[in-house]
Amino acid sequence: QLFKSSFLCEVVSLLTLKAHDKTIRGLAVDGLNDRVFSGSADSTVKTWSFRDKTCLGTISLESPVAVMCLHRESSLLAVATDDFTVLLIDTDTQRIVRIFKGHSSRITDLAFSSDSHWLISSSIDCSIRTWDLPSGR
């Protein structure tokens, strides 16, 4: 009985963690189940300890998060924002390493190539863009 009760409290505490001030629009978990990344309409991307449920860092953005995609092997997090920009975040250093602009409407999806050389984005503007990550183009 005690085990069930303590487990239930653990689950409830995880589920009721107030992570952001506005709607959470994206979640990703690293390959080791060590860190969770959350992106929100409050214009922040936060890194959380999966085990401790504590915030490890916050990146403030100029616009709300629309969609996110994590490439686990390279620790790169792609974040599309409501201003039609795609940001590339190095999750190890928690810094924005690339900024891509070109869409003229809301970005609907993001995908990495398997080798993380390319990032592909789609938009309501009826375009699919391919971004070369090493060169930033």
C-alpha atoms as a printed R data frame, in Angstrom:
    type eleno elety resid chain resno      x      y       z
1   ATOM     1    CA   GLN     A     1  0.000  0.000   0.000
2   ATOM     2    CA   LEU     A     2  2.826  2.406   0.854
3   ATOM     3    CA   PHE     A     3  4.576  1.683  -2.461
4   ATOM     4    CA   LYS     A     4  1.444  2.462  -4.469
5   ATOM     5    CA   SER     A     5  0.860  5.655  -2.537
6   ATOM     6    CA   SER     A     6  4.419  6.982  -2.937
7   ATOM     7    CA   PHE     A     7  4.404  6.069  -6.635
8   ATOM     8    CA   LEU     A     8  1.112  7.878  -7.119
9   ATOM     9    CA   CYS     A     9  2.521 10.988  -5.413
10  ATOM    10    CA   GLU     A    10  5.558 10.841  -7.695
11  ATOM    11    CA   VAL     A    11  3.377 10.639 -10.811
12  ATOM    12    CA   VAL     A    12  1.105 13.444  -9.607
13  ATOM    13    CA   SER     A    13  4.080 15.704  -8.852
14  ATOM    14    CA   LEU     A    14  5.456 15.113 -12.341
15  ATOM    15    CA   LEU     A    15  2.110 15.787 -13.976
16  ATOM    16    CA   THR     A    16  1.447 18.987 -12.038
17  ATOM    17    CA   LEU     A    17  4.814 20.642 -12.577
18  ATOM    18    CA   LYS     A    18  4.171 24.179 -13.844
19  ATOM    19    CA   ALA     A    19  6.834 24.425 -16.481
20  ATOM    20    CA   HIS     A    20  5.818 27.570 -18.397
21  ATOM    21    CA   ASP     A    21  3.518 30.583 -18.131
22  ATOM    22    CA   LYS     A    22  1.709 29.818 -21.399
23  ATOM    23    CA   THR     A    23  0.829 26.825 -23.573
24  ATOM    24    CA   ILE     A    24  3.560 24.229 -24.097
25  ATOM    25    CA   ARG     A    25  3.889 23.660 -27.834
26  ATOM    26    CA   GLY     A    26  6.773 21.203 -28.047
27  ATOM    27    CA   LEU     A    27  8.523 18.494 -26.047
28  ATOM    28    CA   ALA     A    28 11.594 16.378 -26.717
29  ATOM    29    CA   VAL     A    29 13.619 13.891 -24.669
30  ATOM    30    CA   ASP     A    30 17.320 13.259 -25.182
31  ATOM    31    CA   GLY     A    31 18.639  9.803 -26.095
32  ATOM    32    CA   LEU     A    32 19.681  8.958 -22.535
33  ATOM    33    CA   ASN     A    33 16.380  9.929 -20.896
34  ATOM    34    CA   ASP     A    34 18.390 12.450 -18.930
35  ATOM    35    CA   ARG     A    35 16.991 15.772 -20.185
36  ATOM    36    CA   VAL     A    36 13.603 16.996 -21.369
37  ATOM    37    CA   PHE     A    37 13.245 20.083 -23.566
38  ATOM    38    CA   SER     A    38 10.039 22.104 -23.574
39  ATOM    39    CA   GLY     A    39  9.068 24.988 -25.821
40  ATOM    40    CA   SER     A    40  6.226 27.359 -25.116
41  ATOM    41    CA   ALA     A    41  4.035 30.209 -26.281
42  ATOM    42    CA   ASP     A    42  5.763 32.195 -23.515
43  ATOM    43    CA   SER     A    43  8.777 32.479 -25.900
44  ATOM    44    CA   THR     A    44 11.062 30.206 -23.910
45  ATOM    45    CA   VAL     A    45 12.761 26.859 -24.383
46  ATOM    46    CA   LYS     A    46 13.583 25.144 -21.105
47  ATOM    47    CA   THR     A    47 15.828 22.199 -20.276
48  ATOM    48    CA   TRP     A    48 14.672 19.921 -17.473
49  ATOM    49    CA   SER     A    49 16.292 17.107 -15.536
50  ATOM    50    CA   PHE     A    50 14.201 14.038 -16.326
51  ATOM    51    CA   ARG     A    51 15.004 12.442 -12.977
52  ATOM    52    CA   ASP     A    52 14.968 15.462 -10.636
53  ATOM    53    CA   LYS     A    53 12.227 17.434 -12.436
54  ATOM    54    CA   THR     A    54 14.277 20.611 -12.000
55  ATOM    55    CA   CYS     A    55 14.904 23.304 -14.592
56  ATOM    56    CA   LEU     A    56 18.502 23.190 -15.825
57  ATOM    57    CA   GLY     A    57 18.293 26.263 -18.038
58  ATOM    58    CA   THR     A    58 16.058 28.641 -19.964
59  ATOM    59    CA   ILE     A    59 16.585 30.203 -23.384
60  ATOM    60    CA   SER     A    60 14.488 33.312 -24.013
61  ATOM    61    CA   LEU     A    61 13.374 33.809 -27.601
62  ATOM    62    CA   GLU     A    62 12.002 36.830 -29.463
63  ATOM    63    CA   SER     A    63  8.845 34.983 -30.517
64  ATOM    64    CA   PRO     A    64  6.688 32.102 -29.213
65  ATOM    65    CA   VAL     A    65  7.630 28.523 -30.081
66  ATOM    66    CA   ALA     A    66  5.514 26.961 -32.838
67  ATOM    67    CA   VAL     A    67  7.095 23.500 -33.227
68  ATOM    68    CA   MET     A    68 10.285 21.671 -32.164
69  ATOM    69    CA   CYS     A    69 12.370 18.724 -33.360
70  ATOM    70    CA   LEU     A    70 15.367 17.106 -31.627
71  ATOM    71    CA   HIS     A    71 18.181 15.234 -33.380
72  ATOM    72    CA   ARG     A    72 19.307 13.057 -30.472
73  ATOM    73    CA   GLU     A    73 22.651 11.898 -31.857
74  ATOM    74    CA   SER     A    74 23.941 15.445 -32.471
75  ATOM    75    CA   SER     A    75 22.187 17.147 -29.528
76  ATOM    76    CA   LEU     A    76 20.664 19.702 -31.897
77  ATOM    77    CA   LEU     A    77 17.196 21.087 -31.251
78  ATOM    78    CA   ALA     A    78 15.380 22.830 -34.096
79  ATOM    79    CA   VAL     A    79 12.772 25.342 -32.965
80  ATOM    80    CA   ALA     A    80 10.337 27.108 -35.282
81  ATOM    81    CA   THR     A    81  8.818 30.298 -33.905
82  ATOM    82    CA   ASP     A    82  5.677 32.278 -34.624
83  ATOM    83    CA   ASP     A    83  7.702 34.890 -36.540
84  ATOM    84    CA   PHE     A    84  8.445 32.202 -39.211
85  ATOM    85    CA   THR     A    85 12.059 31.753 -38.084
86  ATOM    86    CA   VAL     A    86 13.870 28.463 -37.461
87  ATOM    87    CA   LEU     A    87 16.428 28.423 -34.662
88  ATOM    88    CA   LEU     A    88 19.015 25.715 -34.138
89  ATOM    89    CA   ILE     A    89 19.983 25.174 -30.505
90  ATOM    90    CA   ASP     A    90 22.973 23.186 -29.272
91  ATOM    91    CA   THR     A    91 21.419 21.449 -26.268
92  ATOM    92    CA   ASP     A    92 24.810 20.727 -24.662
93  ATOM    93    CA   THR     A    93 25.760 24.425 -24.460
94  ATOM    94    CA   GLN     A    94 22.152 25.721 -24.431
95  ATOM    95    CA   ARG     A    95 22.980 28.301 -27.088
96  ATOM    96    CA   ILE     A    96 21.402 29.263 -30.384
97  ATOM    97    CA   VAL     A    97 23.970 28.319 -33.052
98  ATOM    98    CA   ARG     A    98 22.025 29.049 -36.275
99  ATOM    99    CA   ILE     A    99 19.085 31.209 -37.348
100 ATOM   100    CA   PHE     A   100 17.222 30.494 -40.586
101 ATOM   101    CA   LYS     A   101 14.724 32.864 -42.207
102 ATOM   102    CA   GLY     A   102 12.789 32.429 -45.412
103 ATOM   103    CA   HIS     A   103  9.244 31.275 -44.735
104 ATOM   104    CA   SER     A   104  6.440 33.811 -45.104
105 ATOM   105    CA   SER     A   105  3.845 32.005 -42.968
106 ATOM   106    CA   ARG     A   106  3.539 29.643 -39.999
107 ATOM   107    CA   ILE     A   107  6.002 26.749 -39.949
108 ATOM   108    CA   THR     A   108  4.134 23.474 -39.611
109 ATOM   109    CA   ASP     A   109  6.861 20.839 -39.249
110 ATOM   110    CA   LEU     A   110 10.606 20.220 -38.941
111 ATOM   111    CA   ALA     A   111 12.747 17.156 -39.725
112 ATOM   112    CA   PHE     A   112 16.476 16.397 -39.605
113 ATOM   113    CA   SER     A   113 18.376 14.242 -42.078
114 ATOM   114    CA   SER     A   114 19.800 11.153 -40.390
115 ATOM   115    CA   ASP     A   115 23.341 12.601 -40.422
116 ATOM   116    CA   SER     A   116 22.113 16.009 -39.105
117 ATOM   117    CA   HIS     A   117 23.615 17.773 -42.117
118 ATOM   118    CA   TRP     A   118 20.221 19.029 -43.303
119 ATOM   119    CA   LEU     A   119 17.139 20.433 -41.631
120 ATOM   120    CA   ILE     A   120 13.880 20.475 -43.578
121 ATOM   121    CA   SER     A   121 10.989 22.785 -42.705
122 ATOM   122    CA   SER     A   122  7.473 23.048 -44.089
123 ATOM   123    CA   SER     A   123  5.113 25.970 -43.912
124 ATOM   124    CA   ILE     A   124  1.565 27.112 -44.556
125 ATOM   125    CA   ASP     A   125  3.113 29.272 -47.321
126 ATOM   126    CA   CYS     A   126  3.164 25.995 -49.353
127 ATOM   127    CA   SER     A   127  6.958 25.725 -49.256
128 ATOM   128    CA   ILE     A   128  9.422 23.108 -48.081
129 ATOM   129    CA   ARG     A   129 12.857 24.502 -47.329
130 ATOM   130    CA   THR     A   130 16.093 22.583 -46.914
131 ATOM   131    CA   TRP     A   131 18.691 24.183 -44.663
132 ATOM   132    CA   ASP     A   132 22.392 23.244 -44.766
133 ATOM   133    CA   LEU     A   133 23.356 23.197 -41.085
134 ATOM   134    CA   PRO     A   134 27.177 23.330 -41.350
135 ATOM   135    CA   SER     A   135 27.130 26.356 -43.677
136 ATOM   136    CA   GLY     A   136 24.058 28.024 -42.192
137 ATOM   137    CA   ARG     A   137 22.332 28.397 -45.590
